[in-house]
Amino acid sequence: MNPSLTKKVIFDFFDGKATAIQRKYVEAWLADEANQETYYQYLDEWESQRPQYPVDAEKALASFQSVLDNSERVDTPVKTLKTIRPGWAFNWRGWSIAASILLVALLGGFLFRSKLLYKSYETAYGQTATYRLSDGTSVILNANSTLRVPRFGFGNNTREVFLEGEGEFNVTHTINHQRFVVRTADNFQVEVLGTEFVVYARERGKRVFLNKGKVKLELPQGQQLYMKPGNVVTVANSGKYQLTQAAPARPYTAWKDHWFYFDNTTLTEVAAQIRERFGVNVVVVDAALAQRRIAGNFKAEKVDDLLQILSELLDLNIVKTHQRIELRTPNYLN
Amino acid sequence: MLSTTRLTEVCMQLLPLNNNPRKADSSPLFSVTHQSESEANVTDDELVFRQLFAQDAKQGCALLFRRYYTNLVNHAVRFVYSKEVAEDLVAEVFTNFWQDRLFEQITTSYRAYLYKAVRYRAYNYLRWELHKSDSLESANDQSMPASLQPDQVLHYSELHQKIESVIQNLPPQCQRAFLLSRIEGKKYAEIAQEMQISTSAVEKLLIRALSKLRQELKAEWFITVILWLSISASYVCI
């Protein structure tokens, strides 16, 4: 085919007007390296005829000129565009060994990175603890929870901590308005400047209760939500969330003094809370019993304290087996 | 051979900074007869650039920028659909070209290199934007394959045509919000005012536009990823 015809076909191809056969032709034509040069020449011509928007090249050139003037870094090691030399192929074994070593080193560094950079605070089952962070923020951790904070201080950027479990944060407002971010699993995060709130992030879902100030939530789907004092946001594992306007603080903060707060709470939910806080597997064997609801404040530092209250309140039998504790009504038969 | 200053003057006269879009046929700006067979694949103004680079690389970079910046940004914006990203991306290509002295190594024309580098970066950026789970570092990954299969070369053009058609087919409101945000670089509040809707509605329209793109391009990614894998595999099998 003659050159001018080729050019027309290629322009049509750029415009998206080429037929399948023409595409094949262009593909075959490109197999010759020299033609790839012509291809980019045509592409440049094509682009210059189809401006998308007025480009301010003068301004860009000025800043590029400063790059040219300021960095005479002639000795910079060359990082890019390594051409493959023929000898390379024969030495592939050496390369693969080097690559494996590098991979192991990187992996090791990667695995230990969080250990090196972050300090963990952990609470055991049935235990709560109060910590004061380097910026003055105080955190009360509920039982069975982990908080990771940067080992070497927060630096000048965002103050970031990672939470698994439940904790109450009393965040100090810094002079330079550094944001404080609590990250949890599944891309859920709470962002504040200075305020008091409780974050719950366990297997069953996530919940934030705001006591004072203002917080911003980043939900897993990329949505953002602002909370006002008294608001509770609950996020299910499915990603569905629900905002309750004005809630009393007590149900969300009772755990700080080893209290359980039940308000029309099913026994199933009670069992789940016991599992989370004491690490004891409590099973409600009887379906009707599982739906019974209780209300009230109960102080329990050990799991037995609460179980005793439950048995008296609901007239239950508590059967301790090897791995679990079963709750059943006295006349219930297997 | 011309002296550097003289050569620069010639280039300045012949290279208007803003390419005139209405020019019916932008024929090569210089016609230089090929002096040797080895340079047969390096045509037109490329030869002048080569001479200039041999004498003064800095001056050469500046002129290369002058000559190609506008067209490269035009090209990049077809992929990334954001004027800011396109401009940054092209500037980065030029910065690397200068700082890492890539002009000493390339075996193709400067033009082919620049277009390939811009396409490669734009593609990586797009991949990052649509699959945010990849780290941003992979978007800035500089290792570019030295040569491309014909099919890969064509695929880039087909990718931006596909993006264009997805955007053309967006619902009018959605399209308008998307273009105001990405091409005109307007803030949510400004778009809301211009379109007489709330900022949260603007946000929703933009999310919808992006998710539409993501959905429509899924098939494309698949093909492209396969292509990438096949060339890395062919390196190993040499």
Coordinates of C-alpha atoms in Angstrom, one line a residue:
Chain A
M1 CA 0.0 0.0 0.0
N2 CA 1.3 3.5 -0.7
P3 CA 2.3 5.8 2.1
S4 CA -0.5 8.3 1.8
L5 CA -3.1 5.6 1.9
T6 CA -1.4 4.2 5.0
K7 CA -1.6 7.5 6.7
K8 CA -5.3 7.9 6.0
V9 CA -6.0 4.4 7.4
I10 CA -4.0 5.2 10.5
F11 CA -5.7 8.5 11.1
D12 CA -9.0 6.6 10.7
F13 CA -7.8 4.1 13.2
F14 CA -7.0 6.9 15.7
D15 CA -10.4 8.3 15.2
G16 CA -11.9 4.9 15.9
K17 CA -13.3 4.6 12.4
A18 CA -11.1 1.8 11.0
T19 CA -12.6 -1.5 10.0
A20 CA -11.4 -4.8 11.5
I21 CA -9.5 -5.5 8.3
Q22 CA -7.8 -2.1 8.4
R23 CA -6.9 -2.8 12.0
K24 CA -5.2 -6.0 10.9
Y25 CA -3.4 -4.2 8.2
V26 CA -2.1 -1.6 10.7
E27 CA -1.0 -4.3 13.1
A28 CA 0.9 -6.0 10.4
W29 CA 2.5 -2.7 9.3
L30 CA 3.6 -2.0 12.9
A31 CA 5.5 -5.3 13.0
D32 CA 8.3 -3.4 11.3
E33 CA 10.1 -1.3 14.0
A34 CA 10.7 1.5 11.5
N35 CA 7.0 1.8 11.0
Q36 CA 6.4 2.3 14.7
E37 CA 8.4 5.5 14.4
T38 CA 6.1 6.6 11.6
Y39 CA 3.2 5.6 13.7
Y40 CA 4.2 8.0 16.6
Q41 CA 4.9 10.7 14.0
Y42 CA 1.3 10.3 12.7
L43 CA 0.0 10.2 16.3
D44 CA 1.7 13.5 17.0
E45 CA 0.2 15.0 13.8
W46 CA -3.2 13.7 14.7
E47 CA -3.0 15.1 18.2
S48 CA -2.0 18.5 17.0
Q49 CA -5.1 18.6 14.8
R50 CA -7.4 17.6 17.6
P51 CA -6.8 19.8 20.6
Q52 CA -8.9 18.8 23.7
Y53 CA -8.6 22.0 25.7
P54 CA -6.4 25.1 25.7
V55 CA -3.1 23.9 27.3
D56 CA -1.1 26.5 29.2
A57 CA 2.2 25.4 27.8
E58 CA 4.0 28.7 28.7
K59 CA 3.5 28.2 32.4
A60 CA 4.5 24.5 32.3
L61 CA 7.6 25.4 30.3
A62 CA 8.6 27.9 33.0
S63 CA 8.4 25.3 35.7
F64 CA 10.2 22.8 33.6
Q65 CA 12.9 25.4 32.9
S66 CA 13.5 25.6 36.7
V67 CA 13.9 21.8 36.8
L68 CA 16.5 22.1 34.1
D69 CA 18.3 24.9 35.8
N70 CA 18.2 23.6 39.4
S71 CA 19.1 20.0 39.1
E72 CA 22.3 19.4 37.3
R73 CA 22.3 16.0 38.8
V74 CA 24.5 14.4 36.2
D75 CA 25.7 11.7 38.6
T76 CA 22.2 10.4 39.3
P77 CA 22.1 6.7 39.0
V78 CA 20.1 5.6 36.0
K79 CA 16.9 4.0 37.0
T80 CA 14.9 3.4 34.0
L81 CA 14.7 2.0 30.6
K82 CA 17.1 -0.9 31.0
T83 CA 17.5 -2.5 27.6
I84 CA 17.6 -6.3 27.6
R85 CA 21.0 -7.4 26.6
P86 CA 21.5 -10.8 24.9
G87 CA 23.8 -12.0 27.7
W88 CA 21.0 -11.5 30.2
A89 CA 19.2 -14.6 29.1
F90 CA 22.1 -16.9 29.8
N91 CA 22.4 -15.6 33.3
W92 CA 18.8 -16.0 34.3
R93 CA 19.7 -18.4 37.1
G94 CA 21.8 -15.8 38.8
W95 CA 19.0 -13.3 38.4
S96 CA 16.5 -15.5 39.8
I97 CA 18.6 -16.2 42.9
A98 CA 19.2 -12.5 43.3
A99 CA 15.4 -11.9 42.9
S100 CA 14.6 -14.5 45.5
I101 CA 17.0 -13.0 48.0
L102 CA 15.6 -9.6 47.4
L103 CA 12.0 -10.9 47.7
V104 CA 12.7 -12.6 51.0
A105 CA 14.4 -9.5 52.3
L106 CA 11.5 -7.3 51.2
L107 CA 9.0 -9.7 52.6
G108 CA 10.8 -9.8 56.0
G109 CA 11.1 -6.1 56.1
F110 CA 7.5 -5.8 55.2
L111 CA 6.3 -8.3 57.8
F112 CA 8.3 -6.8 60.6
R113 CA 7.6 -3.3 59.5
S114 CA 4.5 -2.9 61.6
K115 CA 6.3 -4.5 64.6
L116 CA 9.2 -2.0 64.2
L117 CA 7.1 1.1 63.6
Y118 CA 4.2 0.5 65.9
K119 CA 3.8 -0.3 69.5
S120 CA 0.9 -2.4 70.6
Y121 CA -1.3 -2.0 73.6
E122 CA -3.4 -5.1 74.4
T123 CA -6.0 -6.0 76.9
A124 CA -6.8 -9.5 78.0
Y125 CA -10.3 -10.9 78.5
G126 CA -12.1 -9.3 81.4
Q127 CA -9.5 -6.5 81.7
T128 CA -9.7 -2.8 80.8
A129 CA -6.8 -0.4 80.7
T130 CA -6.1 3.3 80.4
Y131 CA -3.3 4.6 78.3
R132 CA -2.0 8.1 77.7
L133 CA -0.5 8.7 74.2
S134 CA 2.4 11.0 73.5
D135 CA 0.2 13.8 72.3
G136 CA -1.9 13.8 75.5
T137 CA -4.7 11.8 74.1
S138 CA -6.1 9.3 76.6
V139 CA -7.5 5.9 75.5
I140 CA -9.4 3.5 77.6
L141 CA -9.4 0.0 76.1
N142 CA -12.1 -2.5 76.7
A143 CA -11.4 -6.1 77.2
N144 CA -10.0 -8.2 74.4
S145 CA -8.8 -5.2 72.4
T146 CA -5.6 -4.0 70.7
L147 CA -4.4 -0.5 69.9
R148 CA -1.4 0.1 67.8
V149 CA 0.3 3.5 67.9
P150 CA 3.4 4.8 66.1
R151 CA 6.4 3.8 68.2
F152 CA 8.4 7.0 67.5
G153 CA 5.8 9.6 68.0
F154 CA 3.1 10.9 65.7
G155 CA 5.3 13.3 63.6
N156 CA 4.0 16.3 62.0
N157 CA 1.3 14.7 59.8
T158 CA -1.9 13.1 60.8
R159 CA -2.0 11.2 64.1
E160 CA -2.9 7.7 63.2
V161 CA -3.8 4.7 65.4
F162 CA -5.2 1.3 64.6
L163 CA -7.9 -0.3 66.7
E164 CA -9.2 -3.8 67.0
G165 CA -11.9 -4.2 69.7
E166 CA -13.3 -1.3 71.6
G167 CA -12.0 1.8 73.1
E168 CA -12.9 5.3 74.3
F169 CA -10.8 8.1 73.0
N170 CA -10.4 11.5 74.6
V171 CA -8.4 13.2 71.9
T172 CA -6.4 16.3 72.7
H173 CA -6.6 19.2 70.2
T174 CA -3.1 20.1 69.1
I175 CA -1.9 23.7 68.5
N176 CA -1.4 23.0 64.8
H177 CA -4.8 21.2 64.4
Q178 CA -3.3 17.8 63.6
R179 CA -6.0 15.4 62.6
F180 CA -6.4 12.3 64.7
V181 CA -7.5 9.2 62.8
V182 CA -8.6 5.9 64.3
R183 CA -8.4 3.2 61.6
T184 CA -10.0 -0.2 62.0
A185 CA -10.2 -3.2 59.7
D186 CA -12.2 -3.1 56.4
N187 CA -11.3 0.5 55.6
F188 CA -13.4 2.0 58.3
Q189 CA -11.9 5.1 59.9
V190 CA -12.8 7.8 62.4
E191 CA -11.2 11.2 61.9
V192 CA -11.2 14.0 64.5
L193 CA -9.4 17.1 65.7
G194 CA -10.1 16.9 69.4
T195 CA -13.1 15.2 71.0
E196 CA -14.5 12.3 73.0
F197 CA -15.9 9.2 71.4
V198 CA -16.1 5.4 71.7
V199 CA -15.2 3.1 68.8
Y200 CA -16.3 -0.5 68.6
A201 CA -14.7 -2.6 65.9
R202 CA -15.1 -6.3 66.3
E203 CA -16.1 -9.3 64.2
R204 CA -19.8 -8.5 64.5
G205 CA -19.5 -5.0 63.0
K206 CA -18.4 -1.5 63.8
R207 CA -20.0 1.3 65.9
V208 CA -19.0 4.8 66.9
F209 CA -20.6 6.8 69.7
L210 CA -19.8 10.5 69.9
N211 CA -19.8 12.1 73.3
K212 CA -18.4 15.6 72.5
G213 CA -17.2 17.6 69.5
K214 CA -17.4 16.5 65.9
V215 CA -16.0 13.4 64.0
K216 CA -15.9 12.4 60.4
L217 CA -16.3 8.7 59.5
E218 CA -14.9 7.1 56.3
L219 CA -17.1 4.2 55.5
P220 CA -15.7 1.2 53.6
Q221 CA -17.5 2.1 50.4
G222 CA -15.8 5.5 50.3
Q223 CA -18.7 7.4 51.8
Q224 CA -18.2 10.0 54.4
L225 CA -20.3 10.8 57.4
Y226 CA -20.2 13.6 59.9
M227 CA -21.4 12.9 63.4
K228 CA -22.8 15.3 66.1
P229 CA -22.6 14.7 69.9
G230 CA -25.1 12.0 71.0
N231 CA -25.0 10.3 67.6
V232 CA -24.4 6.6 67.2
V233 CA -23.4 5.1 63.9
T234 CA -23.6 1.4 63.5
V235 CA -22.0 -0.3 60.5
A236 CA -22.9 -3.9 59.7
N237 CA -20.4 -6.2 58.1
S238 CA -22.5 -6.0 54.9
G239 CA -21.5 -2.3 54.8
K240 CA -25.0 -1.1 55.7
Y241 CA -24.9 1.7 58.2
Q242 CA -27.5 3.3 60.5
L243 CA -27.3 6.6 62.4
T244 CA -29.2 7.1 65.6
Q245 CA -29.7 10.8 66.4
A246 CA -29.7 11.2 70.2
A247 CA -28.6 8.3 72.3
P248 CA -27.7 8.3 76.0
A249 CA -24.0 7.7 76.6
R250 CA -24.4 5.0 79.3
P251 CA -24.9 2.0 77.0
Y252 CA -21.7 2.8 75.1
T253 CA -19.5 3.7 78.0
A254 CA -20.7 1.4 80.8
W255 CA -17.9 -1.1 80.0
K256 CA -15.3 1.3 81.4
D257 CA -16.2 0.4 84.9
H258 CA -16.9 -3.3 84.2
W259 CA -20.6 -2.6 83.8
F260 CA -22.9 -4.3 81.4
Y261 CA -25.8 -2.2 80.2
F262 CA -28.8 -4.1 78.9
D263 CA -31.9 -2.4 77.7
N264 CA -34.4 -4.8 76.2
T265 CA -31.5 -6.9 75.1
T266 CA -31.9 -10.5 73.9
L267 CA -30.1 -13.3 75.6
T268 CA -28.3 -14.0 72.3
E269 CA -26.8 -10.6 72.3
V270 CA -25.9 -10.9 76.0
A271 CA -24.1 -14.2 75.1
A272 CA -22.2 -12.4 72.2
Q273 CA -21.1 -9.6 74.6
I274 CA -19.8 -12.2 77.1
R275 CA -17.8 -13.9 74.4
E276 CA -16.3 -10.6 73.3
R277 CA -15.4 -9.4 76.8
F278 CA -14.5 -12.6 78.6
G279 CA -13.6 -14.9 75.8
V280 CA -15.9 -17.5 77.1
N281 CA -18.1 -19.4 74.7
V282 CA -21.7 -19.0 76.0
V283 CA -24.4 -20.9 74.1
V284 CA -28.1 -20.5 74.5
V285 CA -29.4 -23.9 73.8
D286 CA -33.1 -23.2 73.8
A287 CA -34.5 -21.1 71.0
A288 CA -37.3 -19.6 73.0
L289 CA -34.9 -18.7 75.8
A290 CA -32.6 -17.0 73.3
Q291 CA -35.3 -14.5 72.4
R292 CA -36.0 -13.5 76.0
R293 CA -35.0 -10.0 76.8
I294 CA -33.6 -8.4 79.9
A295 CA -32.9 -4.8 81.1
G296 CA -30.7 -3.3 83.7
N297 CA -27.2 -2.4 84.8
F298 CA -25.0 -5.2 86.0
K299 CA -21.5 -5.0 87.3
A300 CA -19.4 -8.0 86.5
E301 CA -15.6 -8.2 86.7
K302 CA -15.6 -11.9 86.1
V303 CA -17.8 -14.0 83.9
D304 CA -19.3 -15.9 86.8
D305 CA -20.6 -12.7 88.4
L306 CA -22.8 -12.1 85.3
L307 CA -23.8 -15.7 84.9
Q308 CA -25.0 -15.8 88.5
I309 CA -27.1 -12.7 88.0
L310 CA -28.6 -14.1 84.8
S311 CA -29.5 -17.5 86.4
E312 CA -31.3 -15.8 89.3
L313 CA -33.0 -13.2 87.1
L314 CA -34.3 -15.6 84.4
D315 CA -34.4 -18.8 86.5
L316 CA -31.8 -20.6 84.3
N317 CA -29.6 -23.6 84.6
I318 CA -26.0 -23.0 83.8
V319 CA -24.2 -26.0 82.5
K320 CA -20.4 -25.7 82.2
T321 CA -18.9 -28.2 79.8
H322 CA -15.4 -28.6 78.6
Q323 CA -15.4 -25.9 76.0
R324 CA -18.5 -23.9 76.6
I325 CA -21.2 -22.7 79.0
E326 CA -24.7 -23.6 78.1
L327 CA -27.7 -21.6 79.3
R328 CA -31.0 -23.6 79.4
T329 CA -34.4 -23.5 81.1
P330 CA -34.7 -26.1 83.9
N331 CA -37.3 -28.3 82.2
Y332 CA -35.6 -28.2 78.8
L333 CA -34.6 -31.6 77.6
N334 CA -32.3 -32.3 74.8
Chain B
M1 CA 27.0 22.2 11.2
L2 CA 25.1 25.0 12.8
S3 CA 26.3 26.5 16.1
T4 CA 24.2 26.0 19.1
T5 CA 22.8 29.5 19.3
R6 CA 22.1 29.6 15.7
L7 CA 20.4 26.3 15.8
T8 CA 18.3 27.4 18.8
E9 CA 17.2 30.5 17.0
V10 CA 16.1 28.4 14.0
C11 CA 14.1 26.1 16.3
M12 CA 12.5 29.0 18.1
Q13 CA 11.3 30.4 14.9
L14 CA 10.0 27.2 13.5
L15 CA 8.5 25.8 16.7
P16 CA 5.6 27.9 17.8
L17 CA 4.8 27.1 21.4
N18 CA 1.1 26.5 20.9
N19 CA 0.6 24.4 17.9
N20 CA -1.9 25.9 15.6
P21 CA -4.8 23.5 15.7
R22 CA -6.3 24.7 12.4
K23 CA -3.3 24.0 10.4
A24 CA -4.6 21.5 7.8
D25 CA -1.5 19.5 7.6
S26 CA 1.3 19.8 10.1
S27 CA 4.0 18.5 7.8
P28 CA 7.4 17.9 9.4
L29 CA 8.9 21.1 10.4
F30 CA 12.3 20.3 9.0
S31 CA 13.1 18.3 6.1
V32 CA 16.5 16.8 6.4
T33 CA 17.8 14.3 4.0
H34 CA 19.0 11.2 5.6
Q35 CA 22.7 11.0 5.8
S36 CA 23.2 7.4 6.6
E37 CA 21.3 4.2 6.6
S38 CA 21.7 3.8 10.4
E39 CA 19.5 6.8 10.9
A40 CA 16.9 5.7 8.4
N41 CA 14.2 5.3 11.1
V42 CA 14.8 8.7 12.6
T43 CA 13.0 11.2 10.5
D44 CA 12.3 14.9 10.1
D45 CA 12.9 17.3 13.0
E46 CA 14.2 14.4 15.1
L47 CA 17.6 14.8 13.4
V48 CA 17.8 18.5 14.4
F49 CA 17.0 17.5 18.0
R50 CA 19.7 14.9 17.9
Q51 CA 22.2 17.5 16.8
L52 CA 21.0 19.9 19.4
F53 CA 21.2 17.3 22.2
A54 CA 24.8 16.4 21.2
Q55 CA 25.8 20.1 21.7
D56 CA 23.6 21.2 24.6
A57 CA 21.3 18.7 26.2
K58 CA 19.6 21.2 28.4
Q59 CA 18.7 23.4 25.5
G60 CA 17.5 20.3 23.7
C61 CA 15.2 19.3 26.5
A62 CA 13.7 22.7 26.7
L63 CA 13.0 22.7 22.9
L64 CA 11.7 19.2 23.0
F65 CA 9.3 20.3 25.7
R66 CA 8.3 23.3 23.6
R67 CA 7.6 21.1 20.6
Y68 CA 5.7 18.2 22.2
Y69 CA 4.3 19.3 25.6
T70 CA 0.9 20.4 24.3
N71 CA 0.3 17.4 22.1
L72 CA 1.4 15.0 24.8
V73 CA -0.9 16.6 27.3
N74 CA -3.7 16.4 24.8
H75 CA -3.0 12.7 24.4
A76 CA -2.7 11.9 28.1
V77 CA -6.0 13.6 28.9
R78 CA -7.8 11.2 26.7
F79 CA -6.8 8.4 29.1
V80 CA -6.8 10.1 32.5
Y81 CA -9.6 12.6 31.8
S82 CA -8.2 15.1 34.2
K83 CA -6.3 18.1 33.0
E84 CA -4.2 18.3 36.1
V85 CA -3.2 14.7 36.1
A86 CA -2.4 14.9 32.4
E87 CA -0.2 17.9 32.9
D88 CA 1.6 16.5 35.9
L89 CA 2.2 13.2 34.2
V90 CA 3.7 14.8 31.1
A91 CA 5.9 17.1 33.2
E92 CA 7.1 14.0 35.1
V93 CA 8.1 12.3 31.9
F94 CA 10.1 15.3 30.8
T95 CA 11.7 15.6 34.3
N96 CA 12.8 12.0 34.3
F97 CA 14.0 12.4 30.7
W98 CA 16.3 15.1 31.9
Q99 CA 17.3 14.1 35.4
D100 CA 18.0 10.5 34.5
R101 CA 19.6 11.5 31.2
L102 CA 17.4 9.1 29.3
F103 CA 18.1 10.9 26.1
E104 CA 21.5 9.2 26.2
Q105 CA 20.1 5.8 26.1
I106 CA 17.1 5.7 23.9
T107 CA 17.4 3.9 20.7
T108 CA 14.1 5.2 19.1
S109 CA 13.3 8.7 18.3
Y110 CA 12.6 11.1 21.1
R111 CA 9.1 11.5 19.9
A112 CA 8.4 7.7 20.0
Y113 CA 9.9 7.5 23.5
L114 CA 7.9 10.4 24.8
Y115 CA 4.6 9.1 23.5
K116 CA 5.3 5.6 24.8
A117 CA 6.3 6.9 28.2
V118 CA 3.2 9.1 28.5
R119 CA 0.9 6.3 27.4
Y120 CA 2.5 3.9 29.8
R121 CA 2.1 6.3 32.7
A122 CA -1.4 7.3 31.8
Y123 CA -2.4 3.7 31.6
N124 CA -0.8 3.0 35.0
Y125 CA -2.6 6.0 36.5
L126 CA -5.9 4.9 35.2
R127 CA -5.4 1.4 36.5
W128 CA -4.6 2.8 39.9
E129 CA -7.6 5.1 39.8
L130 CA -10.0 2.4 38.9
H131 CA -8.5 -0.2 41.3
K132 CA -7.5 1.9 44.3
S133 CA -6.3 -1.2 46.1
D134 CA -3.1 -1.1 44.2
S135 CA -0.6 1.3 45.8
L136 CA 0.0 4.6 44.2
E137 CA 3.6 3.6 43.8
S138 CA 2.6 1.1 41.1
A139 CA 1.1 4.0 39.2
N140 CA 4.4 5.8 39.3
D141 CA 6.3 2.6 38.4
Q142 CA 8.9 3.7 35.9
S143 CA 10.0 0.5 34.4
M144 CA 8.5 0.6 31.0
P145 CA 8.8 -2.2 28.5
A146 CA 11.5 -1.2 26.0
S147 CA 9.5 -2.3 23.0
L148 CA 5.8 -3.0 22.4
Q149 CA 4.0 -5.6 20.3
P150 CA 2.0 -4.1 17.5
D151 CA -1.2 -5.3 19.2
Q152 CA -0.2 -3.4 22.4
V153 CA 0.5 -0.3 20.5
L154 CA -3.0 -0.4 19.0
H155 CA -4.6 -1.3 22.2
Y156 CA -3.7 2.1 23.7
S157 CA -5.7 3.8 21.0
E158 CA -8.6 1.5 21.5
L159 CA -8.5 2.1 25.2
H160 CA -8.9 5.9 24.9
Q161 CA -11.6 5.4 22.3
K162 CA -13.5 3.2 24.7
I163 CA -13.1 5.8 27.5
E164 CA -14.4 8.4 25.1
S165 CA -17.4 6.4 24.2
V166 CA -18.2 5.6 27.9
I167 CA -18.1 9.3 28.6
Q168 CA -20.2 10.2 25.6
N169 CA -22.8 7.7 26.8
L170 CA -23.1 9.0 30.3
P171 CA -26.4 10.6 31.2
P172 CA -26.2 14.4 30.4
Q173 CA -26.1 15.7 34.0
C174 CA -23.6 13.1 35.0
Q175 CA -21.4 13.8 32.0
R176 CA -21.5 17.6 32.6
A177 CA -20.6 17.3 36.3
F178 CA -17.7 14.9 35.3
L179 CA -16.3 17.2 32.7
L180 CA -16.6 20.4 34.8
S181 CA -14.8 18.6 37.6
R182 CA -12.1 16.9 35.6
I183 CA -11.4 19.0 32.6
E184 CA -12.3 22.5 33.9
G185 CA -10.9 21.6 37.3
K186 CA -13.9 23.1 39.2
K187 CA -14.6 22.4 42.8
Y188 CA -17.7 20.6 44.0
A189 CA -19.2 23.8 45.3
E190 CA -18.7 25.6 42.0
I191 CA -20.2 22.8 40.0
A192 CA -23.1 22.7 42.3
Q193 CA -23.7 26.4 41.8
E194 CA -23.4 26.2 38.0
M195 CA -25.7 23.2 37.8
Q196 CA -28.1 24.5 40.4
I197 CA -27.9 21.3 42.5
S198 CA -26.5 20.4 45.9
T199 CA -22.9 19.5 46.5
S200 CA -23.9 16.0 47.6
A201 CA -25.7 15.6 44.3
V202 CA -22.5 16.6 42.5
E203 CA -20.6 14.0 44.5
K204 CA -23.2 11.4 43.6
L205 CA -23.0 12.2 39.9
L206 CA -19.2 12.0 40.0
I207 CA -19.3 8.7 41.8
R208 CA -21.7 7.4 39.2
A209 CA -19.5 8.5 36.4
L210 CA -16.4 6.8 37.8
S211 CA -18.2 3.6 38.6
K212 CA -19.6 3.5 35.1
L213 CA -16.1 3.8 33.7
R214 CA -14.9 1.1 36.1
Q215 CA -17.6 -1.2 35.1
E216 CA -17.2 -0.6 31.3
L217 CA -13.5 -0.9 31.4
K218 CA -13.3 -4.2 33.2
A219 CA -13.2 -6.2 30.1
E220 CA -10.5 -3.9 28.7
W221 CA -8.3 -4.4 31.7
F222 CA -8.5 -8.1 31.4
I223 CA -7.2 -8.0 27.9
T224 CA -4.4 -5.5 28.7
V225 CA -3.3 -7.3 31.8
I226 CA -3.0 -10.5 29.8
L227 CA -0.9 -8.7 27.2
W228 CA 1.4 -7.4 29.9
L229 CA 1.8 -10.8 31.4
S230 CA 2.6 -12.3 28.0
I231 CA 5.5 -10.0 27.4
S232 CA 7.0 -10.5 30.8
A233 CA 6.7 -14.2 30.2
S234 CA 8.4 -13.9 26.8
Y235 CA 11.4 -12.1 28.4
V236 CA 11.9 -15.1 30.7
C237 CA 11.6 -17.6 27.9
I238 CA 14.2 -16.0 25.6

